[in-house]
Coordinates of C-alpha atoms (C1' of nucleotides) in Angstrom, one line a residue:
Chain T
X786 CA -34.5 4.9 0.0
X787 CA -33.4 6.8 -3.1
X788 CA -35.5 7.3 -6.1
X789 CA -33.9 6.9 -9.5
X790 CA -33.9 10.5 -10.7
X791 CA -31.7 10.1 -13.7
X792 CA -30.9 7.5 -16.3
X793 CA -27.6 5.6 -15.6
X794 CA -25.3 7.8 -17.5
X795 CA -22.4 5.9 -19.1
X796 CA -24.5 2.9 -20.1
X797 CA -26.5 4.7 -22.7
X798 CA -25.5 8.3 -23.1
X799 CA -25.8 10.7 -26.0
X800 CA -22.2 11.1 -27.0
X801 CA -22.7 14.8 -27.8
X802 CA -24.0 15.7 -24.3
X803 CA -21.3 15.6 -21.8
X804 CA -18.8 18.2 -20.2
X805 CA -15.5 18.4 -21.9
X806 CA -12.1 18.3 -20.1
X807 CA -8.4 18.6 -20.9
X808 CA -6.5 15.7 -19.6
X809 CA -2.9 16.1 -18.6
X810 CA -0.2 13.9 -17.1
X811 CA 2.1 15.2 -14.4
X812 CA 5.2 13.3 -13.3
X813 CA 6.9 13.5 -9.9
X814 CA 10.5 12.5 -10.7
X815 CA 12.5 11.5 -7.7
X816 CA 16.2 10.7 -7.4
X817 CA 19.0 10.5 -4.8
X818 CA 21.9 12.9 -4.7
X819 CA 24.5 12.3 -2.1
X820 CA 22.2 10.5 0.3
X821 CA 19.3 13.0 0.1
X822 CA 16.1 12.8 -1.9
X823 CA 15.4 15.3 -4.7
X824 CA 12.5 16.1 -6.9
X825 CA 12.6 17.6 -10.4
X826 CA 10.6 20.9 -10.8
X827 CA 10.3 23.4 -13.7
X828 CA 9.8 27.1 -13.2
X829 CA 6.9 28.8 -14.8
X830 CA 7.3 32.0 -16.7
X831 CA 3.8 32.7 -17.9
X832 CA 0.7 33.4 -15.9
X833 CA -1.0 31.9 -13.9
X834 CA 1.6 31.2 -11.2
X835 CA 4.4 32.9 -13.0
X836 CA 7.7 32.4 -11.1
X837 CA 6.3 29.4 -9.2
X838 CA 7.6 25.9 -9.6
X839 CA 5.6 23.1 -11.2
X840 CA 5.7 19.4 -12.0
X841 CA 6.8 18.5 -15.5
X842 CA 3.8 17.4 -17.5
X843 CA 1.7 17.7 -20.6
X844 CA -1.4 16.8 -22.4
X845 CA -2.5 13.3 -23.0
X846 CA -3.1 12.6 -26.7
X847 CA -6.1 10.6 -27.7
X848 CA -4.0 7.9 -29.4
X849 CA -1.7 7.2 -26.5
X850 CA -2.3 5.5 -23.1
X851 CA -1.9 7.4 -19.8
X852 CA 1.2 5.3 -19.1
X853 CA 2.9 6.1 -22.4
X854 CA 2.1 9.8 -22.0
X855 CA 3.8 9.7 -18.6
X856 CA 6.8 7.8 -20.1
X857 CA 7.0 10.4 -22.9
X858 CA 7.1 13.3 -20.4
X859 CA 9.7 11.5 -18.3
X860 CA 11.9 11.0 -21.4
X861 CA 11.5 14.6 -22.5
X862 CA 12.6 15.9 -19.1
X863 CA 15.4 13.5 -18.2
X864 CA 16.3 11.5 -21.3
X865 CA 15.5 8.3 -19.4
X866 CA 13.8 6.0 -21.8
X867 CA 12.7 3.2 -19.4
X868 CA 12.4 4.2 -15.8
X869 CA 13.1 1.6 -13.2
X870 CA 9.7 2.6 -11.7
X871 CA 6.9 4.6 -13.2
X872 CA 3.6 4.2 -11.5
X873 CA 0.3 6.2 -11.5
X874 CA -0.8 7.3 -8.1
X875 CA -3.7 9.7 -8.4
X876 CA -6.0 11.8 -10.4
X877 CA -6.8 15.4 -9.6
X878 CA -9.8 17.3 -10.9
X879 CA -11.0 19.9 -8.4
X880 CA -13.0 22.7 -10.0
X881 CA -10.8 25.7 -10.7
X882 CA -7.5 23.8 -10.0
X883 CA -6.4 25.4 -13.3
X884 CA -8.0 28.8 -13.7
X885 CA -7.9 28.7 -17.5
X886 CA -10.0 25.7 -18.2
X887 CA -11.3 22.4 -16.9
X888 CA -8.3 20.1 -16.5
X889 CA -8.1 16.7 -14.9
X890 CA -4.5 15.6 -14.4
X891 CA -3.3 12.1 -13.8
X892 CA -0.1 12.0 -11.6
X893 CA 2.8 9.6 -11.9
X894 CA 5.7 8.7 -9.7
X895 CA 9.0 8.1 -11.5
X896 CA 12.2 6.9 -9.7
X897 CA 15.4 7.3 -11.6
X898 CA 19.1 6.8 -10.6
X899 CA 21.0 10.0 -10.5
X900 CA 22.4 9.8 -14.0
X901 CA 23.7 13.2 -15.2
X902 CA 21.1 13.1 -17.9
X903 CA 18.5 14.9 -15.8
X904 CA 20.6 18.1 -15.9
X905 CA 21.4 17.5 -19.6
X906 CA 17.8 17.0 -20.5
X907 CA 16.7 20.1 -18.7
X908 CA 19.1 22.3 -20.5
X909 CA 17.5 25.6 -19.6
X910 CA 17.8 27.3 -16.3
X911 CA 14.1 26.8 -15.6
X912 CA 14.4 23.2 -14.4
X913 CA 16.2 22.0 -11.3
X914 CA 16.3 19.2 -8.7
X915 CA 15.0 20.4 -5.4
X916 CA 15.7 18.7 -2.1
X917 CA 12.4 17.2 -0.9
X918 CA 13.0 18.7 2.5
X919 CA 12.7 22.2 1.0
X920 CA 9.5 21.1 -0.7
X921 CA 8.0 19.4 2.3
X922 CA 8.5 22.5 4.5
X923 CA 6.9 24.8 1.9
X924 CA 10.0 26.7 1.1
X925 CA 9.4 26.2 -2.6
X926 CA 6.3 27.9 -4.0
X927 CA 4.4 25.4 -6.1
X928 CA 1.9 26.2 -8.9
X929 CA -1.7 24.9 -9.1
X930 CA -2.5 22.1 -6.7
X931 CA 1.0 20.7 -7.1
X932 CA 1.8 20.9 -3.4
X933 CA -1.0 18.4 -2.8
X934 CA 0.1 16.2 -5.6
X935 CA 3.7 16.2 -4.4
X936 CA 2.7 15.4 -0.9
X937 CA 0.7 12.5 -2.1
X938 CA 3.7 11.3 -4.1
X939 CA 5.8 11.3 -1.0
X940 CA 3.2 9.3 0.8
X941 CA 3.1 6.8 -2.1
X942 CA 6.8 6.3 -2.4
X943 CA 7.1 5.7 1.3
X944 CA 4.5 2.9 1.0
X945 CA 5.8 1.4 -2.2
X946 CA 9.3 1.3 -0.7
X947 CA 8.1 -1.2 1.9
X948 CA 5.8 -3.2 -0.5
X949 CA 7.7 -3.4 -3.8
X950 CA 11.3 -3.7 -4.8
X951 CA 11.6 0.0 -5.4
X952 CA 14.8 0.8 -3.4
X953 CA 17.5 -0.2 -5.9
X954 CA 15.9 1.8 -8.7
X955 CA 17.1 4.9 -7.0
X956 CA 20.7 3.8 -7.5
X957 CA 23.1 3.0 -10.3
X958 CA 23.7 -0.6 -11.4
X959 CA 26.4 -1.0 -8.7
X960 CA 25.9 0.5 -5.3
X961 CA 27.2 0.3 -1.8
X962 CA 25.0 -1.0 1.1
X963 CA 25.4 2.4 2.8
X964 CA 23.8 4.1 -0.3
X965 CA 21.0 1.5 -0.2
X966 CA 20.4 2.3 3.5
X967 CA 20.3 6.0 2.7
X968 CA 17.5 5.4 0.2
X969 CA 15.3 3.9 3.0
X970 CA 16.4 6.6 5.5
X971 CA 15.7 9.5 3.1
X972 CA 12.3 8.2 1.9
X973 CA 11.1 7.2 5.4
X974 CA 12.8 10.1 7.1
X975 CA 14.0 7.9 9.9
X976 CA 17.3 6.3 10.8
X977 CA 17.9 2.6 10.5
X978 CA 20.2 0.4 12.6
X979 CA 23.0 -0.6 10.2
X980 CA 23.6 -4.2 11.4
X981 CA 19.9 -5.0 11.4
X982 CA 19.5 -3.4 8.0
X983 CA 22.3 -5.5 6.5
X984 CA 21.0 -8.6 8.2
X985 CA 17.6 -8.2 6.6
X986 CA 19.2 -8.3 3.2
X987 CA 20.8 -11.6 3.8
X988 CA 18.6 -13.2 6.4
X989 CA 17.0 -15.6 3.9
X990 CA 19.8 -17.5 2.1
X991 CA 17.4 -18.6 -0.6
X992 CA 16.6 -15.1 -1.6
X993 CA 19.3 -12.9 -3.2
X994 CA 18.6 -9.2 -2.7
X995 CA 22.2 -8.0 -3.2
X996 CA 25.0 -9.9 -4.9
X997 CA 28.7 -8.9 -4.4
X998 CA 30.5 -7.7 -7.5
X999 CA 33.9 -8.2 -6.0
X1000 CA 34.7 -4.5 -6.7
X1001 CA 35.1 -1.7 -4.1
X1002 CA 34.4 2.0 -4.5
X1003 CA 37.0 4.6 -3.6
X1004 CA 37.0 5.5 0.1
X1005 CA 35.7 8.9 1.0
X1006 CA 37.9 11.9 1.0
X1007 CA 37.8 11.9 4.8
X1008 CA 39.2 8.4 5.0
X1009 CA 37.5 5.3 6.1
X1010 CA 37.3 1.8 4.8
X1011 CA 36.4 1.6 1.1
X1012 CA 33.0 0.0 0.7
X1013 CA 32.1 -3.0 -1.4
X1014 CA 30.0 -2.6 -4.5
X1015 CA 26.9 -4.7 -4.9
X1016 CA 24.3 -5.4 -7.7
X1017 CA 20.6 -5.8 -7.1
X1018 CA 19.5 -9.5 -7.0
X1019 CA 16.3 -11.0 -8.4
X1020 CA 14.5 -11.3 -5.1
X1021 CA 13.4 -7.6 -5.3
X1022 CA 11.0 -8.5 -8.1
X1023 CA 9.6 -11.6 -6.5
X1024 CA 9.5 -10.7 -2.8
X1025 CA 9.4 -6.9 -2.6
X1026 CA 11.5 -5.1 0.0
X1027 CA 13.3 -7.2 2.6
X1028 CA 13.4 -4.1 4.8
X1029 CA 10.3 -3.2 6.8
X1030 CA 9.5 0.1 8.3
X1031 CA 9.6 0.3 12.1
X1032 CA 6.2 -0.4 13.7
X1033 CA 5.8 2.7 15.7
X1034 CA 3.3 2.2 18.5
Chain C
X1407 CA 20.8 13.2 -24.5
X1408 CA 17.4 14.5 -25.6
X1409 CA 16.8 17.7 -27.5
X1410 CA 14.0 19.9 -26.5
X1411 CA 11.6 19.3 -29.4
X1412 CA 8.5 21.0 -28.0
X1413 CA 7.6 23.7 -25.6
X1414 CA 6.8 22.6 -22.1
X1415 CA 3.1 22.1 -22.5
X1416 CA 1.1 23.0 -19.4
X1417 CA 3.2 25.9 -18.3
X1418 CA 2.2 28.2 -21.2
X1419 CA -0.3 26.6 -23.4
X1420 CA -2.9 28.1 -25.7
X1421 CA -6.1 27.0 -23.9
X1422 CA -7.9 26.5 -27.2
X1423 CA -5.4 23.9 -28.6
X1424 CA -5.6 20.6 -26.7
X1425 CA -7.5 17.3 -27.2
X1426 CA -10.8 17.1 -25.4
X1427 CA -12.0 14.2 -23.3
X1428 CA -15.1 13.1 -21.4
X1429 CA -14.3 12.3 -17.8
X1430 CA -16.3 9.7 -15.9
X1431 CA -16.2 8.2 -12.4
X1432 CA -16.7 4.5 -11.9
X1433 CA -17.3 3.0 -8.5
X1434 CA -16.5 -0.5 -7.4
X1435 CA -18.9 -1.1 -4.5
X1436 CA -18.0 -4.0 -2.3
X1437 CA -20.0 -5.6 0.6
X1438 CA -20.2 -8.8 2.5
X1439 CA -23.1 -11.2 2.3
X1440 CA -23.1 -14.2 4.5
X1441 CA -19.3 -14.3 4.8
X1442 CA -18.6 -13.9 1.1
X1443 CA -17.6 -10.7 -0.8
X1444 CA -19.9 -9.2 -3.4
X1445 CA -19.6 -6.4 -6.0
X1446 CA -22.4 -4.3 -7.4
X1447 CA -22.7 -4.4 -11.2
X1448 CA -25.4 -3.0 -13.6
X1449 CA -26.4 -4.7 -16.8
X1450 CA -26.2 -2.8 -20.0
X1451 CA -29.1 -2.7 -22.5
X1452 CA -27.7 -0.5 -25.2
X1453 CA -24.7 -1.0 -27.5
X1454 CA -21.8 -1.2 -27.1
X1455 CA -21.5 -4.2 -24.8
X1456 CA -25.3 -4.7 -24.6
X1457 CA -26.1 -7.5 -22.2
X1458 CA -22.7 -7.3 -20.5
X1459 CA -22.3 -6.1 -16.9
X1460 CA -20.6 -2.8 -16.0
X1461 CA -19.5 -0.7 -13.0
X1462 CA -22.0 2.0 -11.9
X1463 CA -20.6 5.4 -12.9
X1464 CA -21.3 8.6 -14.6
X1465 CA -19.9 11.9 -15.9
X1466 CA -17.9 14.2 -13.8
X1467 CA -19.4 17.7 -13.8
X1468 CA -17.1 20.7 -14.1
X1469 CA -18.3 22.2 -10.7
X1470 CA -17.8 19.1 -8.6
X1471 CA -14.6 17.3 -7.4
X1472 CA -13.8 13.7 -8.4
X1473 CA -14.5 12.6 -4.8
X1474 CA -17.9 14.2 -4.7
X1475 CA -18.8 12.8 -8.1
X1476 CA -17.9 9.3 -6.8
X1477 CA -20.0 10.0 -3.6
X1478 CA -22.9 11.0 -5.8
X1479 CA -22.7 7.9 -7.9
X1480 CA -22.5 5.7 -4.7
X1481 CA -25.6 7.4 -3.2
X1482 CA -27.5 7.0 -6.5
X1483 CA -26.9 3.3 -6.6
X1484 CA -27.1 2.3 -2.9
X1485 CA -28.7 5.2 -1.0
X1486 CA -25.6 5.3 1.2
X1487 CA -24.8 8.9 1.9
X1488 CA -21.5 8.6 3.6
X1489 CA -19.5 5.4 2.9
X1490 CA -17.3 4.0 5.6
X1491 CA -14.6 4.0 2.9
X1492 CA -14.5 5.7 -0.5
X1493 CA -11.1 5.9 -2.1
X1494 CA -9.8 6.6 -5.5
X1495 CA -7.5 3.9 -6.8
X1496 CA -6.8 4.5 -10.5
X1497 CA -7.4 6.3 -13.8
X1498 CA -8.0 4.6 -17.1
X1499 CA -7.6 6.2 -20.5
X1500 CA -6.5 3.7 -23.1
X1501 CA -7.3 4.8 -26.6
X1502 CA -10.6 3.1 -27.7
X1503 CA -11.5 1.8 -24.3
X1504 CA -14.9 3.4 -25.1
X1505 CA -15.6 3.0 -28.8
X1506 CA -17.9 6.0 -28.9
X1507 CA -15.6 8.8 -27.8
X1508 CA -12.4 9.6 -25.8
X1509 CA -13.2 8.9 -22.2
X1510 CA -10.9 8.9 -19.2
X1511 CA -12.4 7.3 -16.2
X1512 CA -11.4 7.7 -12.6
X1513 CA -12.1 4.6 -10.5
X1514 CA -13.2 4.5 -6.8
X1515 CA -13.4 1.7 -4.3
X1516 CA -16.4 1.9 -2.0
X1517 CA -17.0 -0.4 1.0
X1518 CA -20.4 -0.5 2.6
X1519 CA -22.1 -2.7 5.2
X1520 CA -24.7 -5.0 3.8
X1521 CA -27.7 -2.8 4.4
X1522 CA -30.7 -3.8 2.4
X1523 CA -30.5 -0.3 0.8
X1524 CA -28.4 -1.6 -2.1
X1525 CA -31.2 -3.7 -3.5
X1526 CA -33.7 -1.0 -2.7
X1527 CA -31.7 1.7 -4.6
X1528 CA -31.2 -0.6 -7.6
X1529 CA -34.9 -1.1 -8.0
X1530 CA -34.7 -2.5 -11.5
X1531 CA -33.7 -5.9 -12.5
X1532 CA -30.6 -4.5 -14.2
X1533 CA -28.5 -4.2 -11.0
X1534 CA -27.3 -7.0 -8.8
X1535 CA -24.6 -8.0 -6.3
X1536 CA -22.3 -10.6 -7.8
X1537 CA -20.0 -12.8 -5.7
X1538 CA -16.5 -11.7 -6.4
X1539 CA -15.5 -15.3 -7.1
X1540 CA -17.7 -15.3 -10.1
X1541 CA -16.2 -12.1 -11.4
X1542 CA -12.6 -13.2 -10.6
X1543 CA -13.0 -16.4 -12.6
X1544 CA -14.4 -14.5 -15.6
X1545 CA -17.9 -16.1 -15.4
X1546 CA -19.4 -12.6 -15.6
X1547 CA -18.9 -10.8 -18.9
X1548 CA -17.8 -7.2 -18.2
X1549 CA -18.2 -4.2 -20.5
X1550 CA -15.4 -1.9 -21.6
X1551 CA -12.1 -2.4 -19.7
X1552 CA -14.1 -3.0 -16.5
X1553 CA -12.5 -6.4 -16.0
X1554 CA -9.1 -4.7 -15.5
X1555 CA -10.6 -2.0 -13.2
X1556 CA -12.3 -4.6 -11.1
X1557 CA -9.1 -6.6 -10.8
X1558 CA -7.2 -3.5 -9.7
X1559 CA -9.9 -2.9 -7.1
X1560 CA -9.5 -6.3 -5.7
X1561 CA -5.7 -5.7 -5.4
X1562 CA -6.3 -2.4 -3.8
X1563 CA -8.8 -3.6 -1.2
X1564 CA -6.5 -6.5 -0.2
X1565 CA -3.7 -4.0 0.4
X1566 CA -5.8 -1.4 2.2
X1567 CA -7.3 -4.1 4.5
X1568 CA -3.8 -4.6 6.0
X1569 CA -2.8 -0.9 6.0
X1570 CA -5.9 1.0 7.0
X1571 CA -8.7 0.3 9.4
X1572 CA -11.0 -0.8 6.6
X1573 CA -12.3 -4.1 7.9
X1574 CA -15.1 -3.0 10.2
X1575 CA -16.6 -0.8 7.4
X1576 CA -17.8 -4.0 5.7
X1577 CA -19.9 -4.8 8.7
X1578 CA -22.9 -3.3 10.6
X1579 CA -22.3 -1.3 13.7
X1580 CA -22.4 -4.4 15.8
X1581 CA -20.8 -7.5 14.6
X1582 CA -19.3 -10.9 15.8
X1583 CA -15.7 -11.7 15.7
X1584 CA -16.4 -14.5 13.3
X1585 CA -17.9 -12.0 10.9
X1586 CA -14.8 -9.8 11.2
X1587 CA -12.6 -12.8 10.5
X1588 CA -14.6 -13.6 7.5
X1589 CA -14.0 -10.2 6.1
X1590 CA -10.2 -10.8 6.2
X1591 CA -10.6 -14.3 4.8
X1592 CA -12.9 -13.3 1.9
X1593 CA -10.7 -10.3 0.9
X1594 CA -7.4 -12.1 1.2
X1595 CA -8.8 -15.4 0.0
X1596 CA -7.0 -17.4 2.7
X1597 CA -8.0 -18.9 6.0
X1598 CA -6.8 -17.4 9.3
X1599 CA -6.2 -19.2 12.6
X1600 CA -9.1 -18.2 14.9
X1601 CA -7.2 -18.1 18.2
X1602 CA -4.3 -16.0 16.6
X1603 CA -6.8 -13.7 14.9
X1604 CA -8.6 -13.0 18.1
X1605 CA -5.4 -12.5 20.0
X1606 CA -4.2 -9.9 17.5
X1607 CA -7.3 -7.8 18.3
X1608 CA -6.6 -7.7 22.0
X1609 CA -2.8 -8.2 22.2
X1610 CA -2.1 -4.5 22.9
X1611 CA -4.3 -3.6 26.0
X1612 CA -3.8 0.2 25.3
X1613 CA -5.4 -0.1 21.9
X1614 CA -9.1 -0.9 21.6
X1615 CA -10.1 -2.5 18.3
X1616 CA -13.2 -4.2 19.5
X1617 CA -15.3 -3.4 22.5
X1618 CA -17.9 -5.7 23.9
X1619 CA -21.5 -4.6 23.8
X1620 CA -22.6 -7.1 26.3
X1621 CA -25.2 -8.4 23.8
X1622 CA -25.1 -11.7 21.9
X1623 CA -26.5 -12.6 18.6
X1624 CA -28.8 -15.5 18.1
X1625 CA -27.1 -18.8 17.6
X1626 CA -27.1 -20.3 14.2
X1627 CA -30.1 -22.5 13.0
X1628 CA -27.8 -25.5 13.3
X1629 CA -27.1 -24.8 17.0
X1630 CA -23.8 -23.8 18.5
X1631 CA -22.9 -21.2 21.1
X1632 CA -24.4 -17.8 20.4
X1633 CA -21.6 -15.3 19.6
X1634 CA -21.0 -12.0 21.5
X1635 CA -21.5 -8.8 19.6
X1636 CA -18.8 -6.1 19.4
X1637 CA -18.5 -2.6 18.3
X1638 CA -15.4 -1.2 16.4
X1639 CA -13.0 0.7 18.7
X1640 CA -11.1 3.9 18.0
X1641 CA -7.8 2.1 17.3
X1642 CA -8.8 1.3 13.7
X1643 CA -8.4 5.0 12.9
X1644 CA -5.1 5.6 14.6
X1645 CA -3.3 2.3 14.1
X1646 CA -4.8 0.7 11.0
X1647 CA -5.4 -3.0 10.9
X1648 CA -4.2 -5.1 13.9
X1649 CA -4.3 -8.2 11.6
X1650 CA -1.5 -8.7 9.2
X1651 CA -1.4 -10.9 6.1
X1652 CA 0.6 -14.0 6.3
X1653 CA 4.1 -13.5 5.0
X1654 CA 4.3 -16.2 2.4
X1655 CA 7.9 -17.1 1.6
Chain H
dG726 C1' 48.7 6.8 16.5
dT727 C1' 43.4 9.3 15.6
dA728 C1' 39.3 10.1 13.0
dA729 C1' 36.3 8.2 9.9
dT730 C1' 33.7 4.9 7.4
dA731 C1' 32.6 -0.2 6.6
dG732 C1' 31.2 -4.4 8.2
dT733 C1' 30.2 -8.6 11.9
dG734 C1' 28.5 -11.1 16.1
dT735 C1' 25.4 -11.9 19.7
dC736 C1' 21.9 -11.3 23.2
dT737 C1' 17.0 -10.4 24.3
dA738 C1' 12.2 -8.9 23.7
dT739 C1' 8.4 -9.3 20.8
dT740 C1' 5.5 -11.4 17.6
dA741 C1' 3.7 -15.0 14.6
dG742 C1' 2.3 -19.8 13.9
dA743 C1' 0.5 -24.2 15.4
dC744 C1' -2.7 -26.6 17.9
dA745 C1' -5.0 -28.5 22.2
dT746 C1' -8.7 -27.4 25.2
dT747 C1' -12.9 -25.6 27.2
dA748 C1' -17.7 -23.2 26.8
dT749 C1' -22.5 -22.8 25.3
dC750 C1' -26.0 -23.4 22.4
dC751 C1' -29.7 -26.8 19.4
dC752 C1' -31.5 -31.1 18.8
Chain J
dG912 C1' -25.9 -37.3 25.1
dG913 C1' -24.0 -35.6 20.0
dG914 C1' -23.2 -32.1 16.7
dA915 C1' -22.1 -27.4 16.0
dT916 C1' -20.3 -23.0 16.7
dA917 C1' -17.7 -19.8 20.0
dA918 C1' -14.0 -18.7 22.9
dT919 C1' -9.5 -19.5 25.6
dG920 C1' -4.7 -21.3 26.8
dT921 C1' 0.0 -22.6 25.9
dC922 C1' 4.1 -24.0 23.6
dT923 C1' 7.6 -22.9 20.0
dA924 C1' 9.8 -20.8 15.9
dA925 C1' 10.8 -16.7 13.7
dT926 C1' 11.7 -11.9 13.7
dA927 C1' 12.9 -7.3 15.3
dG928 C1' 15.6 -4.3 18.2
dA929 C1' 19.6 -3.0 20.8
dC930 C1' 24.3 -2.6 21.0
dA931 C1' 29.2 -4.2 21.5
dC932 C1' 32.8 -5.3 18.5
dT933 C1' 36.3 -5.8 14.5
dA934 C1' 38.2 -4.1 9.8
dT935 C1' 40.4 -0.9 6.6
dT936 C1' 41.2 3.4 4.8
dA937 C1' 43.3 8.9 5.1
dC938 C1' 46.0 11.8 7.7

DNA sequence: GTAATAGTGTCTATTAGACATTATCCC
DNA sequence: GGGATAATGTCTAATAGACACTATTAC
């Protein structure tokens, strides 16, 4: 049975007596390149962690929301004004996570189609898209606690892909069903059965997840039947993902 | 195509030139009382929002993690040292959300069995458990942006109940299957078919979700067969919830 | 033709939903 | 016995998994 040893803090505090923190926003920007998942990182030049790679981010200003700070950072790095998906997934405030000062960072997940704007926005040689496999295996040295933040982002995107209509936001307005399948396979790191995958998109005739455009993409350089191009239907917003992750027992 | 208008902030900033914030931790403490879900709120006496109800919370100290700050707040309010479930679910930093100063708060969800310690810890008349239905309908006036935080917490607990092994943490060590079913029904706000619910707990004979204790609880004052008491099995940790939410089409 | 990629059809095992039935207590 | 709560059994519809098959391109 606890005794009440202190007054309840935020209900009646003296506004001049509390610890002060810097608040930053870091953005994990994900995109697909040729069927594999990539994350945008920027290389540090100054200490601490000079030479290591870090998430793009910056300070929250008092007159903006966390969401708009994240949108601002995303736009500065990629030129993308409105992300198909921009969601907060965690706050990180361990003591000493930034050796310079007390910083609490709020982390966001952004998913963008692979428009060339990312390379254009990051004009300097200090920003690049890394394959997530290289990051997952620890081949890329990350600054601060960004390894943990990135790992949490991968967890989050895998969950959201099953729950929300996230998948088409990785792709351009028109896409092939193979590209869509590759999104699921890359994020979940497992292979899907193609016939079953395609059936799940059209199983319920009242819900349109993909609508044919009538157009076809060029066939691959190695030959093969040229694929049809589709557009995302409205059902992604109302019903989330029609594709479910395999229930491993 | 954006132009680089500012230096990348957190990679090489002057530690003396950034906006300063207070960082707090707020905890949404949920428990079951007689088959219905309740949330712990404390009543404010000082301005702003005097008379309104608020989430228990307090300042993060520079030498503690966000998680330990949340655990500390939970212990102060309820006397519960180790919650069955204590998870961060959001950060809130809208300008003006606290009229006194710039405050970013990190919100946690805590799930505790209905031990009497909650009432004991909150010895004053300014803390009580509210039925979540009263809060959902807006019958309880909430301070700051706590209505939004609480709504997000309800969203989060409904999701986690399906994904993680959260359900038994609402209950005491021994519980009846009816009580377990009531957890799902209260959190999801829907009724479940009892035979199907019970089957899902025992469908896979290799996974133990509930193990019989051999004991039985007293039958209800209105009569009826006295229910058997069960203990939570290890499968909750390895396989998450065996009960899935109805796929509404 | 062969290699390569795209796309369809069909069978079966598993799971989810509905609902009828039996069991054990209090009065 | 009657009312109340607990627990079990069974039928059916929907879904998930496996896999054989056809279609259209480059060479």
